[in-house]
Short mmCIF file of C-alpha atoms and ligand atoms in Angstrom, two decimals:
data_model
loop_
_atom_site.label_atom_id
_atom_site.label_comp_id
_atom_site.label_asym_id
_atom_site.label_seq_id
_atom_site.Cartn_x
_atom_site.Cartn_y
_atom_site.Cartn_z
CA PRO A 1 0.00 0.00 0.00
CA PRO A 2 1.09 3.60 -0.58
CA PRO A 3 3.14 5.04 2.33
CA SER A 4 1.83 7.89 4.49
CA PRO A 5 2.86 11.43 3.56
CA PRO A 6 5.62 13.13 5.56
CA GLY A 7 4.75 15.48 8.41
CA PRO A 8 5.88 19.11 8.83
CA LEU A 9 9.56 20.07 8.83
CA ALA A 10 11.15 20.10 12.28
CA ASP A 11 13.23 23.14 11.33
CA GLN A 12 11.28 25.75 9.36
CA SER A 13 13.91 28.47 9.39
CA ALA A 14 15.14 30.29 6.32
CA LYS A 15 18.20 28.59 4.85
CA LEU A 16 20.31 28.26 1.72
CA VAL A 17 18.52 25.85 -0.63
CA ASN A 18 20.56 26.51 -3.79
CA ASP A 19 23.38 24.63 -2.09
CA ALA A 20 26.21 22.36 -3.18
CA ALA A 21 24.09 19.25 -2.69
CA HIS A 22 21.39 20.63 -5.03
CA PRO A 23 23.06 22.10 -8.12
CA TYR A 24 20.97 23.14 -11.11
CA GLN A 25 21.37 20.71 -13.99
CA PRO A 26 19.94 21.20 -17.48
CA LEU A 27 17.29 18.86 -18.80
CA ARG A 28 18.25 15.57 -20.36
CA PRO A 29 16.16 14.10 -23.20
CA GLY A 30 12.99 12.62 -21.75
CA ASP A 31 13.02 14.58 -18.48
CA GLN A 32 9.56 15.91 -17.66
CA ARG A 33 8.80 19.53 -16.81
CA GLY A 34 5.36 21.13 -16.86
CA PRO A 35 3.05 23.97 -15.83
CA CYS A 36 4.30 24.46 -12.24
CA PRO A 37 7.39 26.64 -11.91
CA ALA A 38 8.01 25.44 -8.36
CA LEU A 39 8.03 21.72 -9.12
CA ASN A 40 10.06 22.34 -12.31
CA THR A 41 12.70 24.19 -10.29
CA LEU A 42 12.76 21.60 -7.51
CA ALA A 43 13.33 18.86 -10.11
CA SER A 44 16.09 20.80 -11.85
CA HIS A 45 17.91 21.15 -8.51
CA GLY A 46 17.41 17.53 -7.46
CA TYR A 47 14.92 18.13 -4.65
CA LEU A 48 12.68 15.98 -6.83
CA PRO A 49 13.92 13.23 -9.13
CA ARG A 50 15.51 15.06 -12.05
CA ASN A 51 13.48 13.07 -14.57
CA GLY A 52 10.32 14.80 -13.28
CA VAL A 53 8.57 11.59 -12.20
CA ALA A 54 7.91 11.51 -8.45
CA THR A 55 5.91 9.94 -5.65
CA PRO A 56 3.47 12.03 -3.59
CA ALA A 57 5.75 11.78 -0.54
CA GLN A 58 8.70 13.07 -2.59
CA ILE A 59 6.63 16.04 -3.75
CA VAL A 60 5.51 16.95 -0.22
CA THR A 61 9.08 16.67 1.05
CA ALA A 62 10.46 18.76 -1.82
CA VAL A 63 8.01 21.68 -1.55
CA GLN A 64 8.56 21.78 2.21
CA GLU A 65 12.34 21.45 2.15
CA GLY A 66 12.97 23.66 -0.88
CA LEU A 67 10.31 26.36 -0.44
CA ASN A 68 8.72 25.96 3.03
CA LEU A 69 5.18 25.23 1.85
CA GLU A 70 2.95 24.46 4.85
CA ASN A 71 2.39 20.72 5.45
CA SER A 72 -1.41 20.37 5.17
CA PHE A 73 -1.54 22.60 2.07
CA ALA A 74 1.33 20.65 0.51
CA ARG A 75 -0.49 17.38 1.16
CA PHE A 76 -3.75 18.79 -0.18
CA LEU A 77 -2.21 20.04 -3.44
CA THR A 78 -0.24 16.85 -3.88
CA TYR A 79 -3.01 14.29 -3.30
CA SER A 80 -5.68 16.18 -5.22
CA THR A 81 -3.31 16.35 -8.18
CA PHE A 82 -1.99 12.82 -7.77
CA LEU A 83 -5.46 11.23 -7.70
CA VAL A 84 -6.24 12.71 -11.12
CA ASN A 85 -2.86 12.70 -12.86
CA GLY A 86 -0.75 10.03 -11.14
CA ASN A 87 -0.60 6.23 -11.24
CA PRO A 88 -2.11 4.82 -8.02
CA ILE A 89 -0.56 1.39 -8.59
CA THR A 90 3.07 2.46 -9.10
CA ASN A 91 2.63 5.55 -6.88
CA LEU A 92 4.31 7.76 -9.53
CA MET A 93 3.28 11.01 -11.22
CA SER A 94 4.83 13.06 -14.01
CA ILE A 95 5.16 16.79 -13.28
CA GLY A 96 4.81 17.34 -17.05
CA ASP A 97 3.48 15.24 -19.88
CA LYS A 98 2.22 11.67 -19.96
CA THR A 99 5.18 9.25 -19.86
CA SER A 100 5.84 5.53 -19.70
CA GLY A 101 8.00 6.43 -16.68
CA THR A 102 4.92 6.16 -14.47
CA GLY A 103 4.50 2.47 -15.37
CA GLN A 104 1.60 0.51 -16.75
CA ASP A 105 -1.67 2.46 -16.75
CA PRO A 106 -4.75 1.37 -14.82
CA PRO A 107 -7.81 0.69 -17.02
CA LYS A 108 -9.47 3.57 -18.90
CA PRO A 109 -11.13 6.02 -18.44
CA ALA A 110 -8.21 6.69 -16.05
CA THR A 111 -5.68 8.89 -17.83
CA VAL A 112 -2.50 9.08 -15.64
CA ALA A 113 -1.33 11.87 -17.92
CA GLY A 114 0.76 14.10 -15.65
CA LEU A 115 0.36 17.72 -14.57
CA ASP A 116 -0.07 18.94 -18.15
CA THR A 117 -3.57 17.41 -18.07
CA HIS A 118 -6.10 20.15 -18.67
CA ASN A 119 -8.95 21.15 -16.41
CA ASN A 120 -8.55 19.51 -13.06
CA CYS A 121 -5.48 21.16 -11.53
CA GLU A 122 -4.06 22.82 -14.64
CA GLY A 123 -6.50 25.28 -16.13
CA ASP A 124 -7.11 28.60 -17.80
CA THR A 125 -5.89 32.07 -16.76
CA SER A 126 -2.34 31.03 -15.81
CA MET A 127 0.06 33.93 -15.48
CA THR A 128 2.89 32.59 -17.64
CA ARG A 129 1.32 29.72 -19.58
CA ALA A 130 -1.33 30.03 -22.30
CA ASP A 131 -4.86 28.65 -22.03
CA ALA A 132 -5.09 25.09 -23.39
CA PHE A 133 -7.34 26.28 -26.24
CA PHE A 134 -4.35 28.12 -27.73
CA GLY A 135 -2.33 24.89 -27.98
CA ASP A 136 0.28 24.77 -25.21
CA ASN A 137 -0.89 24.94 -21.59
CA HIS A 138 2.44 24.13 -19.94
CA SER A 139 5.45 25.84 -21.56
CA PHE A 140 6.72 29.22 -20.42
CA ASN A 141 5.12 31.85 -22.67
CA GLU A 142 7.13 35.03 -23.19
CA SER A 143 4.23 37.23 -24.18
CA ARG A 144 2.30 36.29 -21.05
CA PHE A 145 5.40 36.99 -19.00
CA GLN A 146 5.69 40.40 -20.68
CA ASN A 147 2.17 41.06 -19.45
CA PHE A 148 3.26 39.95 -15.94
CA ILE A 149 6.04 42.56 -16.22
CA LYS A 150 3.64 45.20 -17.51
CA TYR A 151 1.30 44.71 -14.53
CA SER A 152 4.23 44.72 -12.09
CA GLU A 153 5.38 48.02 -13.56
CA LYS A 154 1.91 49.54 -13.53
CA TYR A 155 0.80 48.46 -10.04
CA GLY A 156 4.01 47.45 -8.23
CA ALA A 157 6.68 49.95 -9.26
CA GLY A 158 8.49 47.18 -11.12
CA LYS A 159 7.98 44.39 -8.56
CA TYR A 160 5.32 41.66 -8.29
CA ASN A 161 3.34 42.02 -5.03
CA TYR A 162 -0.19 41.28 -3.70
CA THR A 163 -1.64 44.40 -5.35
CA VAL A 164 -0.23 43.33 -8.70
CA ALA A 165 -1.43 39.75 -8.10
CA ALA A 166 -5.01 40.98 -7.69
CA GLN A 167 -4.95 43.29 -10.73
CA LEU A 168 -3.33 40.64 -12.91
CA ARG A 169 -5.83 37.95 -11.88
CA LYS A 170 -8.70 40.31 -12.70
CA PHE A 171 -7.16 41.02 -16.12
CA LEU A 172 -6.45 37.35 -16.92
CA ILE A 173 -10.04 36.35 -16.25
CA GLN A 174 -11.41 39.16 -18.43
CA ASP A 175 -8.85 38.38 -21.12
CA SER A 176 -9.84 34.71 -21.29
CA ILE A 177 -13.56 35.54 -21.31
CA GLN A 178 -12.93 37.84 -24.29
CA ASN A 179 -10.50 35.67 -26.26
CA ASN A 180 -10.87 32.00 -25.36
CA PRO A 181 -14.09 30.45 -26.73
CA GLN A 182 -13.54 27.45 -24.44
CA PHE A 183 -12.66 29.42 -21.33
CA SER A 184 -13.53 27.72 -18.03
CA LEU A 185 -12.78 28.59 -14.43
CA VAL A 186 -14.61 26.23 -12.09
CA SER A 187 -13.65 24.04 -9.11
CA PRO A 188 -11.13 22.51 -8.58
CA ARG A 189 -9.06 24.69 -10.95
CA LEU A 190 -10.76 27.81 -9.54
CA PHE A 191 -8.97 27.29 -6.22
CA THR A 192 -5.50 26.79 -7.67
CA ALA A 193 -5.89 29.87 -9.90
CA PHE A 194 -6.39 32.18 -6.94
CA ALA A 195 -3.75 30.53 -4.74
CA GLU A 196 -1.14 30.57 -7.52
CA SER A 197 -1.53 34.31 -7.87
CA VAL A 198 0.09 34.82 -4.46
CA PHE A 199 2.50 31.85 -4.52
CA PRO A 200 5.30 33.77 -6.27
CA ILE A 201 5.23 36.40 -3.50
CA ASN A 202 5.08 33.84 -0.72
CA PHE A 203 7.74 31.46 -2.05
CA PHE A 204 9.94 33.01 -4.75
CA ILE A 205 11.26 35.92 -2.64
CA ASP A 206 14.55 35.20 -0.86
CA GLY A 207 14.00 34.26 2.80
CA ARG A 208 16.20 37.09 4.03
CA ASP A 209 14.02 39.67 2.26
CA THR A 210 10.75 40.56 4.03
CA SER A 211 9.66 43.32 1.61
CA GLY A 212 6.92 41.28 -0.07
CA GLN A 213 8.17 42.58 -3.43
CA LEU A 214 9.27 39.97 -5.98
CA ASP A 215 12.03 41.06 -8.34
CA LEU A 216 11.17 40.33 -11.98
CA ASP A 217 14.53 38.73 -12.81
CA VAL A 218 14.01 36.38 -9.88
CA ALA A 219 10.51 35.66 -11.19
CA ARG A 220 11.94 34.80 -14.61
CA SER A 221 14.53 32.55 -12.98
CA PHE A 222 11.73 30.36 -11.56
CA PHE A 223 9.05 30.68 -14.24
CA GLN A 224 11.26 30.30 -17.31
CA ASN A 225 14.67 28.96 -16.31
CA MET A 226 13.52 26.55 -13.55
CA THR A 227 16.44 27.73 -11.44
CA PHE A 228 16.84 29.11 -7.94
CA PRO A 229 18.70 32.45 -8.09
CA PRO A 230 22.36 32.15 -6.94
CA ASN A 231 22.59 31.81 -3.16
CA PHE A 232 18.77 31.55 -2.80
CA PHE A 233 17.35 31.11 0.72
CA ARG A 234 13.89 29.60 1.20
CA ARG A 235 11.39 31.71 3.18
CA ALA A 236 11.34 31.68 7.00
CA GLY A 237 8.38 29.75 8.45
CA ALA A 238 5.98 27.53 6.53
CA VAL A 239 2.94 29.23 4.92
CA SER A 240 0.37 28.49 2.23
CA ASN A 241 -1.85 31.04 0.47
CA VAL A 242 -1.48 34.01 2.82
CA GLY A 243 -2.40 37.21 0.96
CA GLN A 244 -5.03 35.57 -1.25
CA ASN A 245 -7.68 37.77 0.41
CA VAL A 246 -6.12 40.78 -1.37
CA VAL A 247 -6.91 39.05 -4.67
CA THR A 248 -10.44 37.96 -3.79
CA ASP A 249 -11.22 41.41 -2.35
CA LEU A 250 -10.70 42.93 -5.79
CA LEU A 251 -13.07 40.39 -7.36
CA PRO A 252 -15.95 40.19 -4.87
CA ASN A 253 -18.54 39.33 -7.52
CA PHE A 254 -16.64 36.67 -9.42
CA LYS A 255 -18.50 33.36 -9.63
CA PRO A 256 -17.16 30.12 -11.13
CA GLY A 257 -18.24 29.66 -14.73
CA TYR A 258 -17.30 29.25 -18.39
CA ASN A 259 -17.90 30.55 -21.91
CA ALA A 260 -20.94 28.52 -22.95
CA HIS A 261 -21.22 29.63 -26.62
CA GLY A 262 -17.87 31.12 -27.64
CA VAL A 263 -16.11 34.27 -26.53
CA ASN A 264 -17.94 36.73 -24.30
CA THR A 265 -20.62 34.25 -23.24
CA PHE A 266 -19.56 33.81 -19.62
CA THR A 267 -22.10 31.68 -17.80
CA VAL A 268 -22.13 30.98 -14.07
CA ASP A 269 -21.84 27.28 -13.18
CA SER A 270 -23.97 26.94 -10.09
CA THR A 271 -22.89 23.30 -9.60
CA SER A 272 -19.27 24.37 -8.97
CA ALA A 273 -18.00 25.01 -5.47
CA THR A 274 -17.15 28.66 -4.89
CA LEU A 275 -13.99 29.84 -3.15
CA THR A 276 -15.85 29.92 0.16
CA GLU A 277 -17.06 26.30 -0.15
CA PRO A 278 -14.01 24.09 0.48
CA CYS A 279 -16.12 21.16 1.64
CA LEU A 280 -18.23 21.21 -1.52
CA ARG A 281 -15.00 21.30 -3.49
CA TYR A 282 -13.81 18.19 -1.66
CA THR A 283 -17.09 16.31 -2.05
CA ASN A 284 -17.53 17.13 -5.74
CA PHE A 285 -13.89 16.34 -6.45
CA VAL A 286 -14.21 12.86 -4.96
CA ASN A 287 -17.72 12.00 -6.14
CA LYS A 288 -17.43 13.50 -9.63
CA ASN A 289 -13.83 13.96 -10.79
CA ILE A 290 -12.34 10.83 -9.23
CA LYS A 291 -15.40 8.62 -9.68
CA GLN A 292 -15.44 9.52 -13.38
CA LEU A 293 -11.83 8.40 -13.84
CA TYR A 294 -12.25 5.30 -11.67
CA PRO A 295 -15.89 4.17 -11.86
CA ASN A 296 -15.38 0.58 -10.66
CA PRO A 297 -11.88 -0.13 -9.35
CA THR A 298 -11.03 -3.53 -7.93
CA GLY A 299 -8.19 -5.22 -6.07
CA VAL A 300 -4.95 -3.31 -5.47
CA LEU A 301 -6.21 -0.37 -7.54
CA LYS A 302 -9.24 0.05 -5.29
CA GLN A 303 -7.06 -0.30 -2.21
CA ALA A 304 -4.58 2.33 -3.45
CA LEU A 305 -7.37 4.77 -4.38
CA THR A 306 -9.04 4.34 -1.01
CA ILE A 307 -5.79 5.07 0.82
CA ASN A 308 -4.96 8.10 -1.34
CA LEU A 309 -8.51 9.40 -0.82
CA GLN A 310 -7.94 8.98 2.92
CA PHE A 311 -4.74 11.07 2.65
CA LEU A 312 -6.68 13.71 0.69
CA TYR A 313 -9.42 13.84 3.32
CA GLU A 314 -6.90 14.16 6.16
CA ALA A 315 -5.19 17.05 4.35
CA THR A 316 -8.57 18.71 3.66
CA VAL A 317 -9.54 18.59 7.33
CA ALA A 318 -6.12 19.82 8.42
CA ALA A 319 -6.25 22.75 5.97
CA ASN A 320 -9.93 23.73 6.30
CA GLU A 321 -12.78 23.35 8.71
CA SER A 322 -14.16 19.88 9.27
CA CYS A 323 -15.72 18.48 6.12
CA THR A 324 -17.68 15.22 6.15
CA GLN A 325 -15.72 12.36 4.60
CA VAL A 326 -17.18 10.64 1.52
CA PHE A 327 -16.46 7.04 0.50
CA PRO A 328 -17.01 6.44 -3.22
CA TYR A 329 -15.68 2.88 -2.95
CA GLY A 330 -17.22 1.93 0.40
CA HIS A 331 -15.57 1.79 3.81
C1 HEM B 1 1.00 26.20 -11.31
C2 HEM B 1 3.71 27.77 -7.68
C3 HEM B 1 3.31 23.51 -5.44
C4 HEM B 1 0.87 21.84 -9.23
C5 HEM B 1 1.70 27.00 -10.47
C6 HEM B 1 1.86 28.42 -10.64
C7 HEM B 1 2.62 28.86 -9.62
C8 HEM B 1 2.94 27.73 -8.80
C9 HEM B 1 3.07 30.29 -9.38
C10 HEM B 1 1.23 29.27 -11.73
C11 HEM B 1 2.00 29.32 -12.98
C12 HEM B 1 1.34 30.25 -13.95
O1 HEM B 1 0.26 30.77 -13.68
O2 HEM B 1 1.90 30.46 -15.01
C13 HEM B 1 3.84 26.74 -6.76
C14 HEM B 1 4.56 26.84 -5.51
C15 HEM B 1 4.44 25.64 -4.87
C16 HEM B 1 3.64 24.79 -5.74
C17 HEM B 1 5.34 28.07 -5.05
C18 HEM B 1 5.01 25.19 -3.55
C19 HEM B 1 5.62 25.98 -2.72
C20 HEM B 1 2.60 22.70 -6.26
C21 HEM B 1 2.23 21.35 -5.94
C22 HEM B 1 1.55 20.88 -7.01
C23 HEM B 1 1.48 21.93 -8.00
C24 HEM B 1 2.56 20.60 -4.63
C25 HEM B 1 0.94 19.51 -7.22
C26 HEM B 1 1.55 18.39 -6.98
C27 HEM B 1 0.68 22.88 -10.11
C28 HEM B 1 -0.10 22.80 -11.33
C29 HEM B 1 -0.05 24.06 -11.92
C30 HEM B 1 0.75 24.89 -11.05
C31 HEM B 1 -0.83 21.57 -11.87
C32 HEM B 1 -0.73 24.51 -13.21
C33 HEM B 1 -1.93 25.38 -12.89
C34 HEM B 1 -2.17 26.39 -13.93
O3 HEM B 1 -2.81 26.07 -14.96
O4 HEM B 1 -1.75 27.55 -13.75
N1 HEM B 1 2.37 26.58 -9.33
N2 HEM B 1 3.31 25.49 -6.87
N3 HEM B 1 2.14 23.01 -7.51
N4 HEM B 1 1.18 24.15 -9.98
FE1 HEM B 1 2.36 24.78 -8.50
MG1 MG B 2 -2.83 26.78 -16.90
#
């Protein structure tokens, strides 16, 4: 059976993470990188396997050790992503594209297609990756990064901060409504979109710097080059999505939804959990998203899914209020 996820770090102080034991190395043919600048960077420095194929426990350990992501949030992100995009039998997930490196697939409709998979965790309105409709949802996109720079200049005096994060998120949603006929922003992607807006501020600023202002060359180092800046220290003290309220405060009327009939036809999806409904997110994710991929698992597959769903529930409870556990495959 899959092993339990690691607990919090004993020592959560700021420290050098771009150290001699974790040198940057360029990609080799076949190595996987994908939509998440943090996981890409951790793999390129050897905090994750450099081939970009990792177990959930390795991912939790890496985001804690390398960036000081808070334990329950790390577990939540990891298991919700793993259940959709990873292989429950081999306990491996690609942080990029689908690969034979995750072993033999479980029966369809399971996909086991890595983090590049559109519309569960990866989704529209990313800051530095294009919407899937435009063809590539995972590679660094220079014109989107130029827009990131433009917003940082306009609202942050040349740095990326919470004010910029809010203005940029507002713009990206409007931009996708107006230009992407297949635009969608519903749960669970809805939650990652808002959290990711503040992640660069919370995790990509050197731990000795408490200004809350992310330098744009440092941003490029993570987003494009998958590299810690020279001498980079992780932040002091584990956190998750602190500051997200600044983003939601600018968008008080936003409701989850999608373009139903082409561009500029935004339609509210009343079945989607909203940002203030974490328990509905959990319940729908298990009963809809996971059940769809694994309608009738048996044997070791069923056992592995049940255990990973247990890990997801424990992380949900630790990160939010108490939600009622659901059991799609029985007790
Ligand atoms: C995207 C940061 C942990 C999966 C992103 C983005 C940021 C980010 C800033 C947005 C990229 C963009 O909009 O262009 C971080 C940080 C982490 C972290 C700082 C830890 C400290 C994780 C974990 C997972 C994950 C643990 C799952 C195992 C993803 C995925 C996306 C993403 C699937 C694509 C979402 C999208 O479409 O924008 N991450 N991440 N990340 N991350 Fe992470
Ligand atoms: Mg995306």
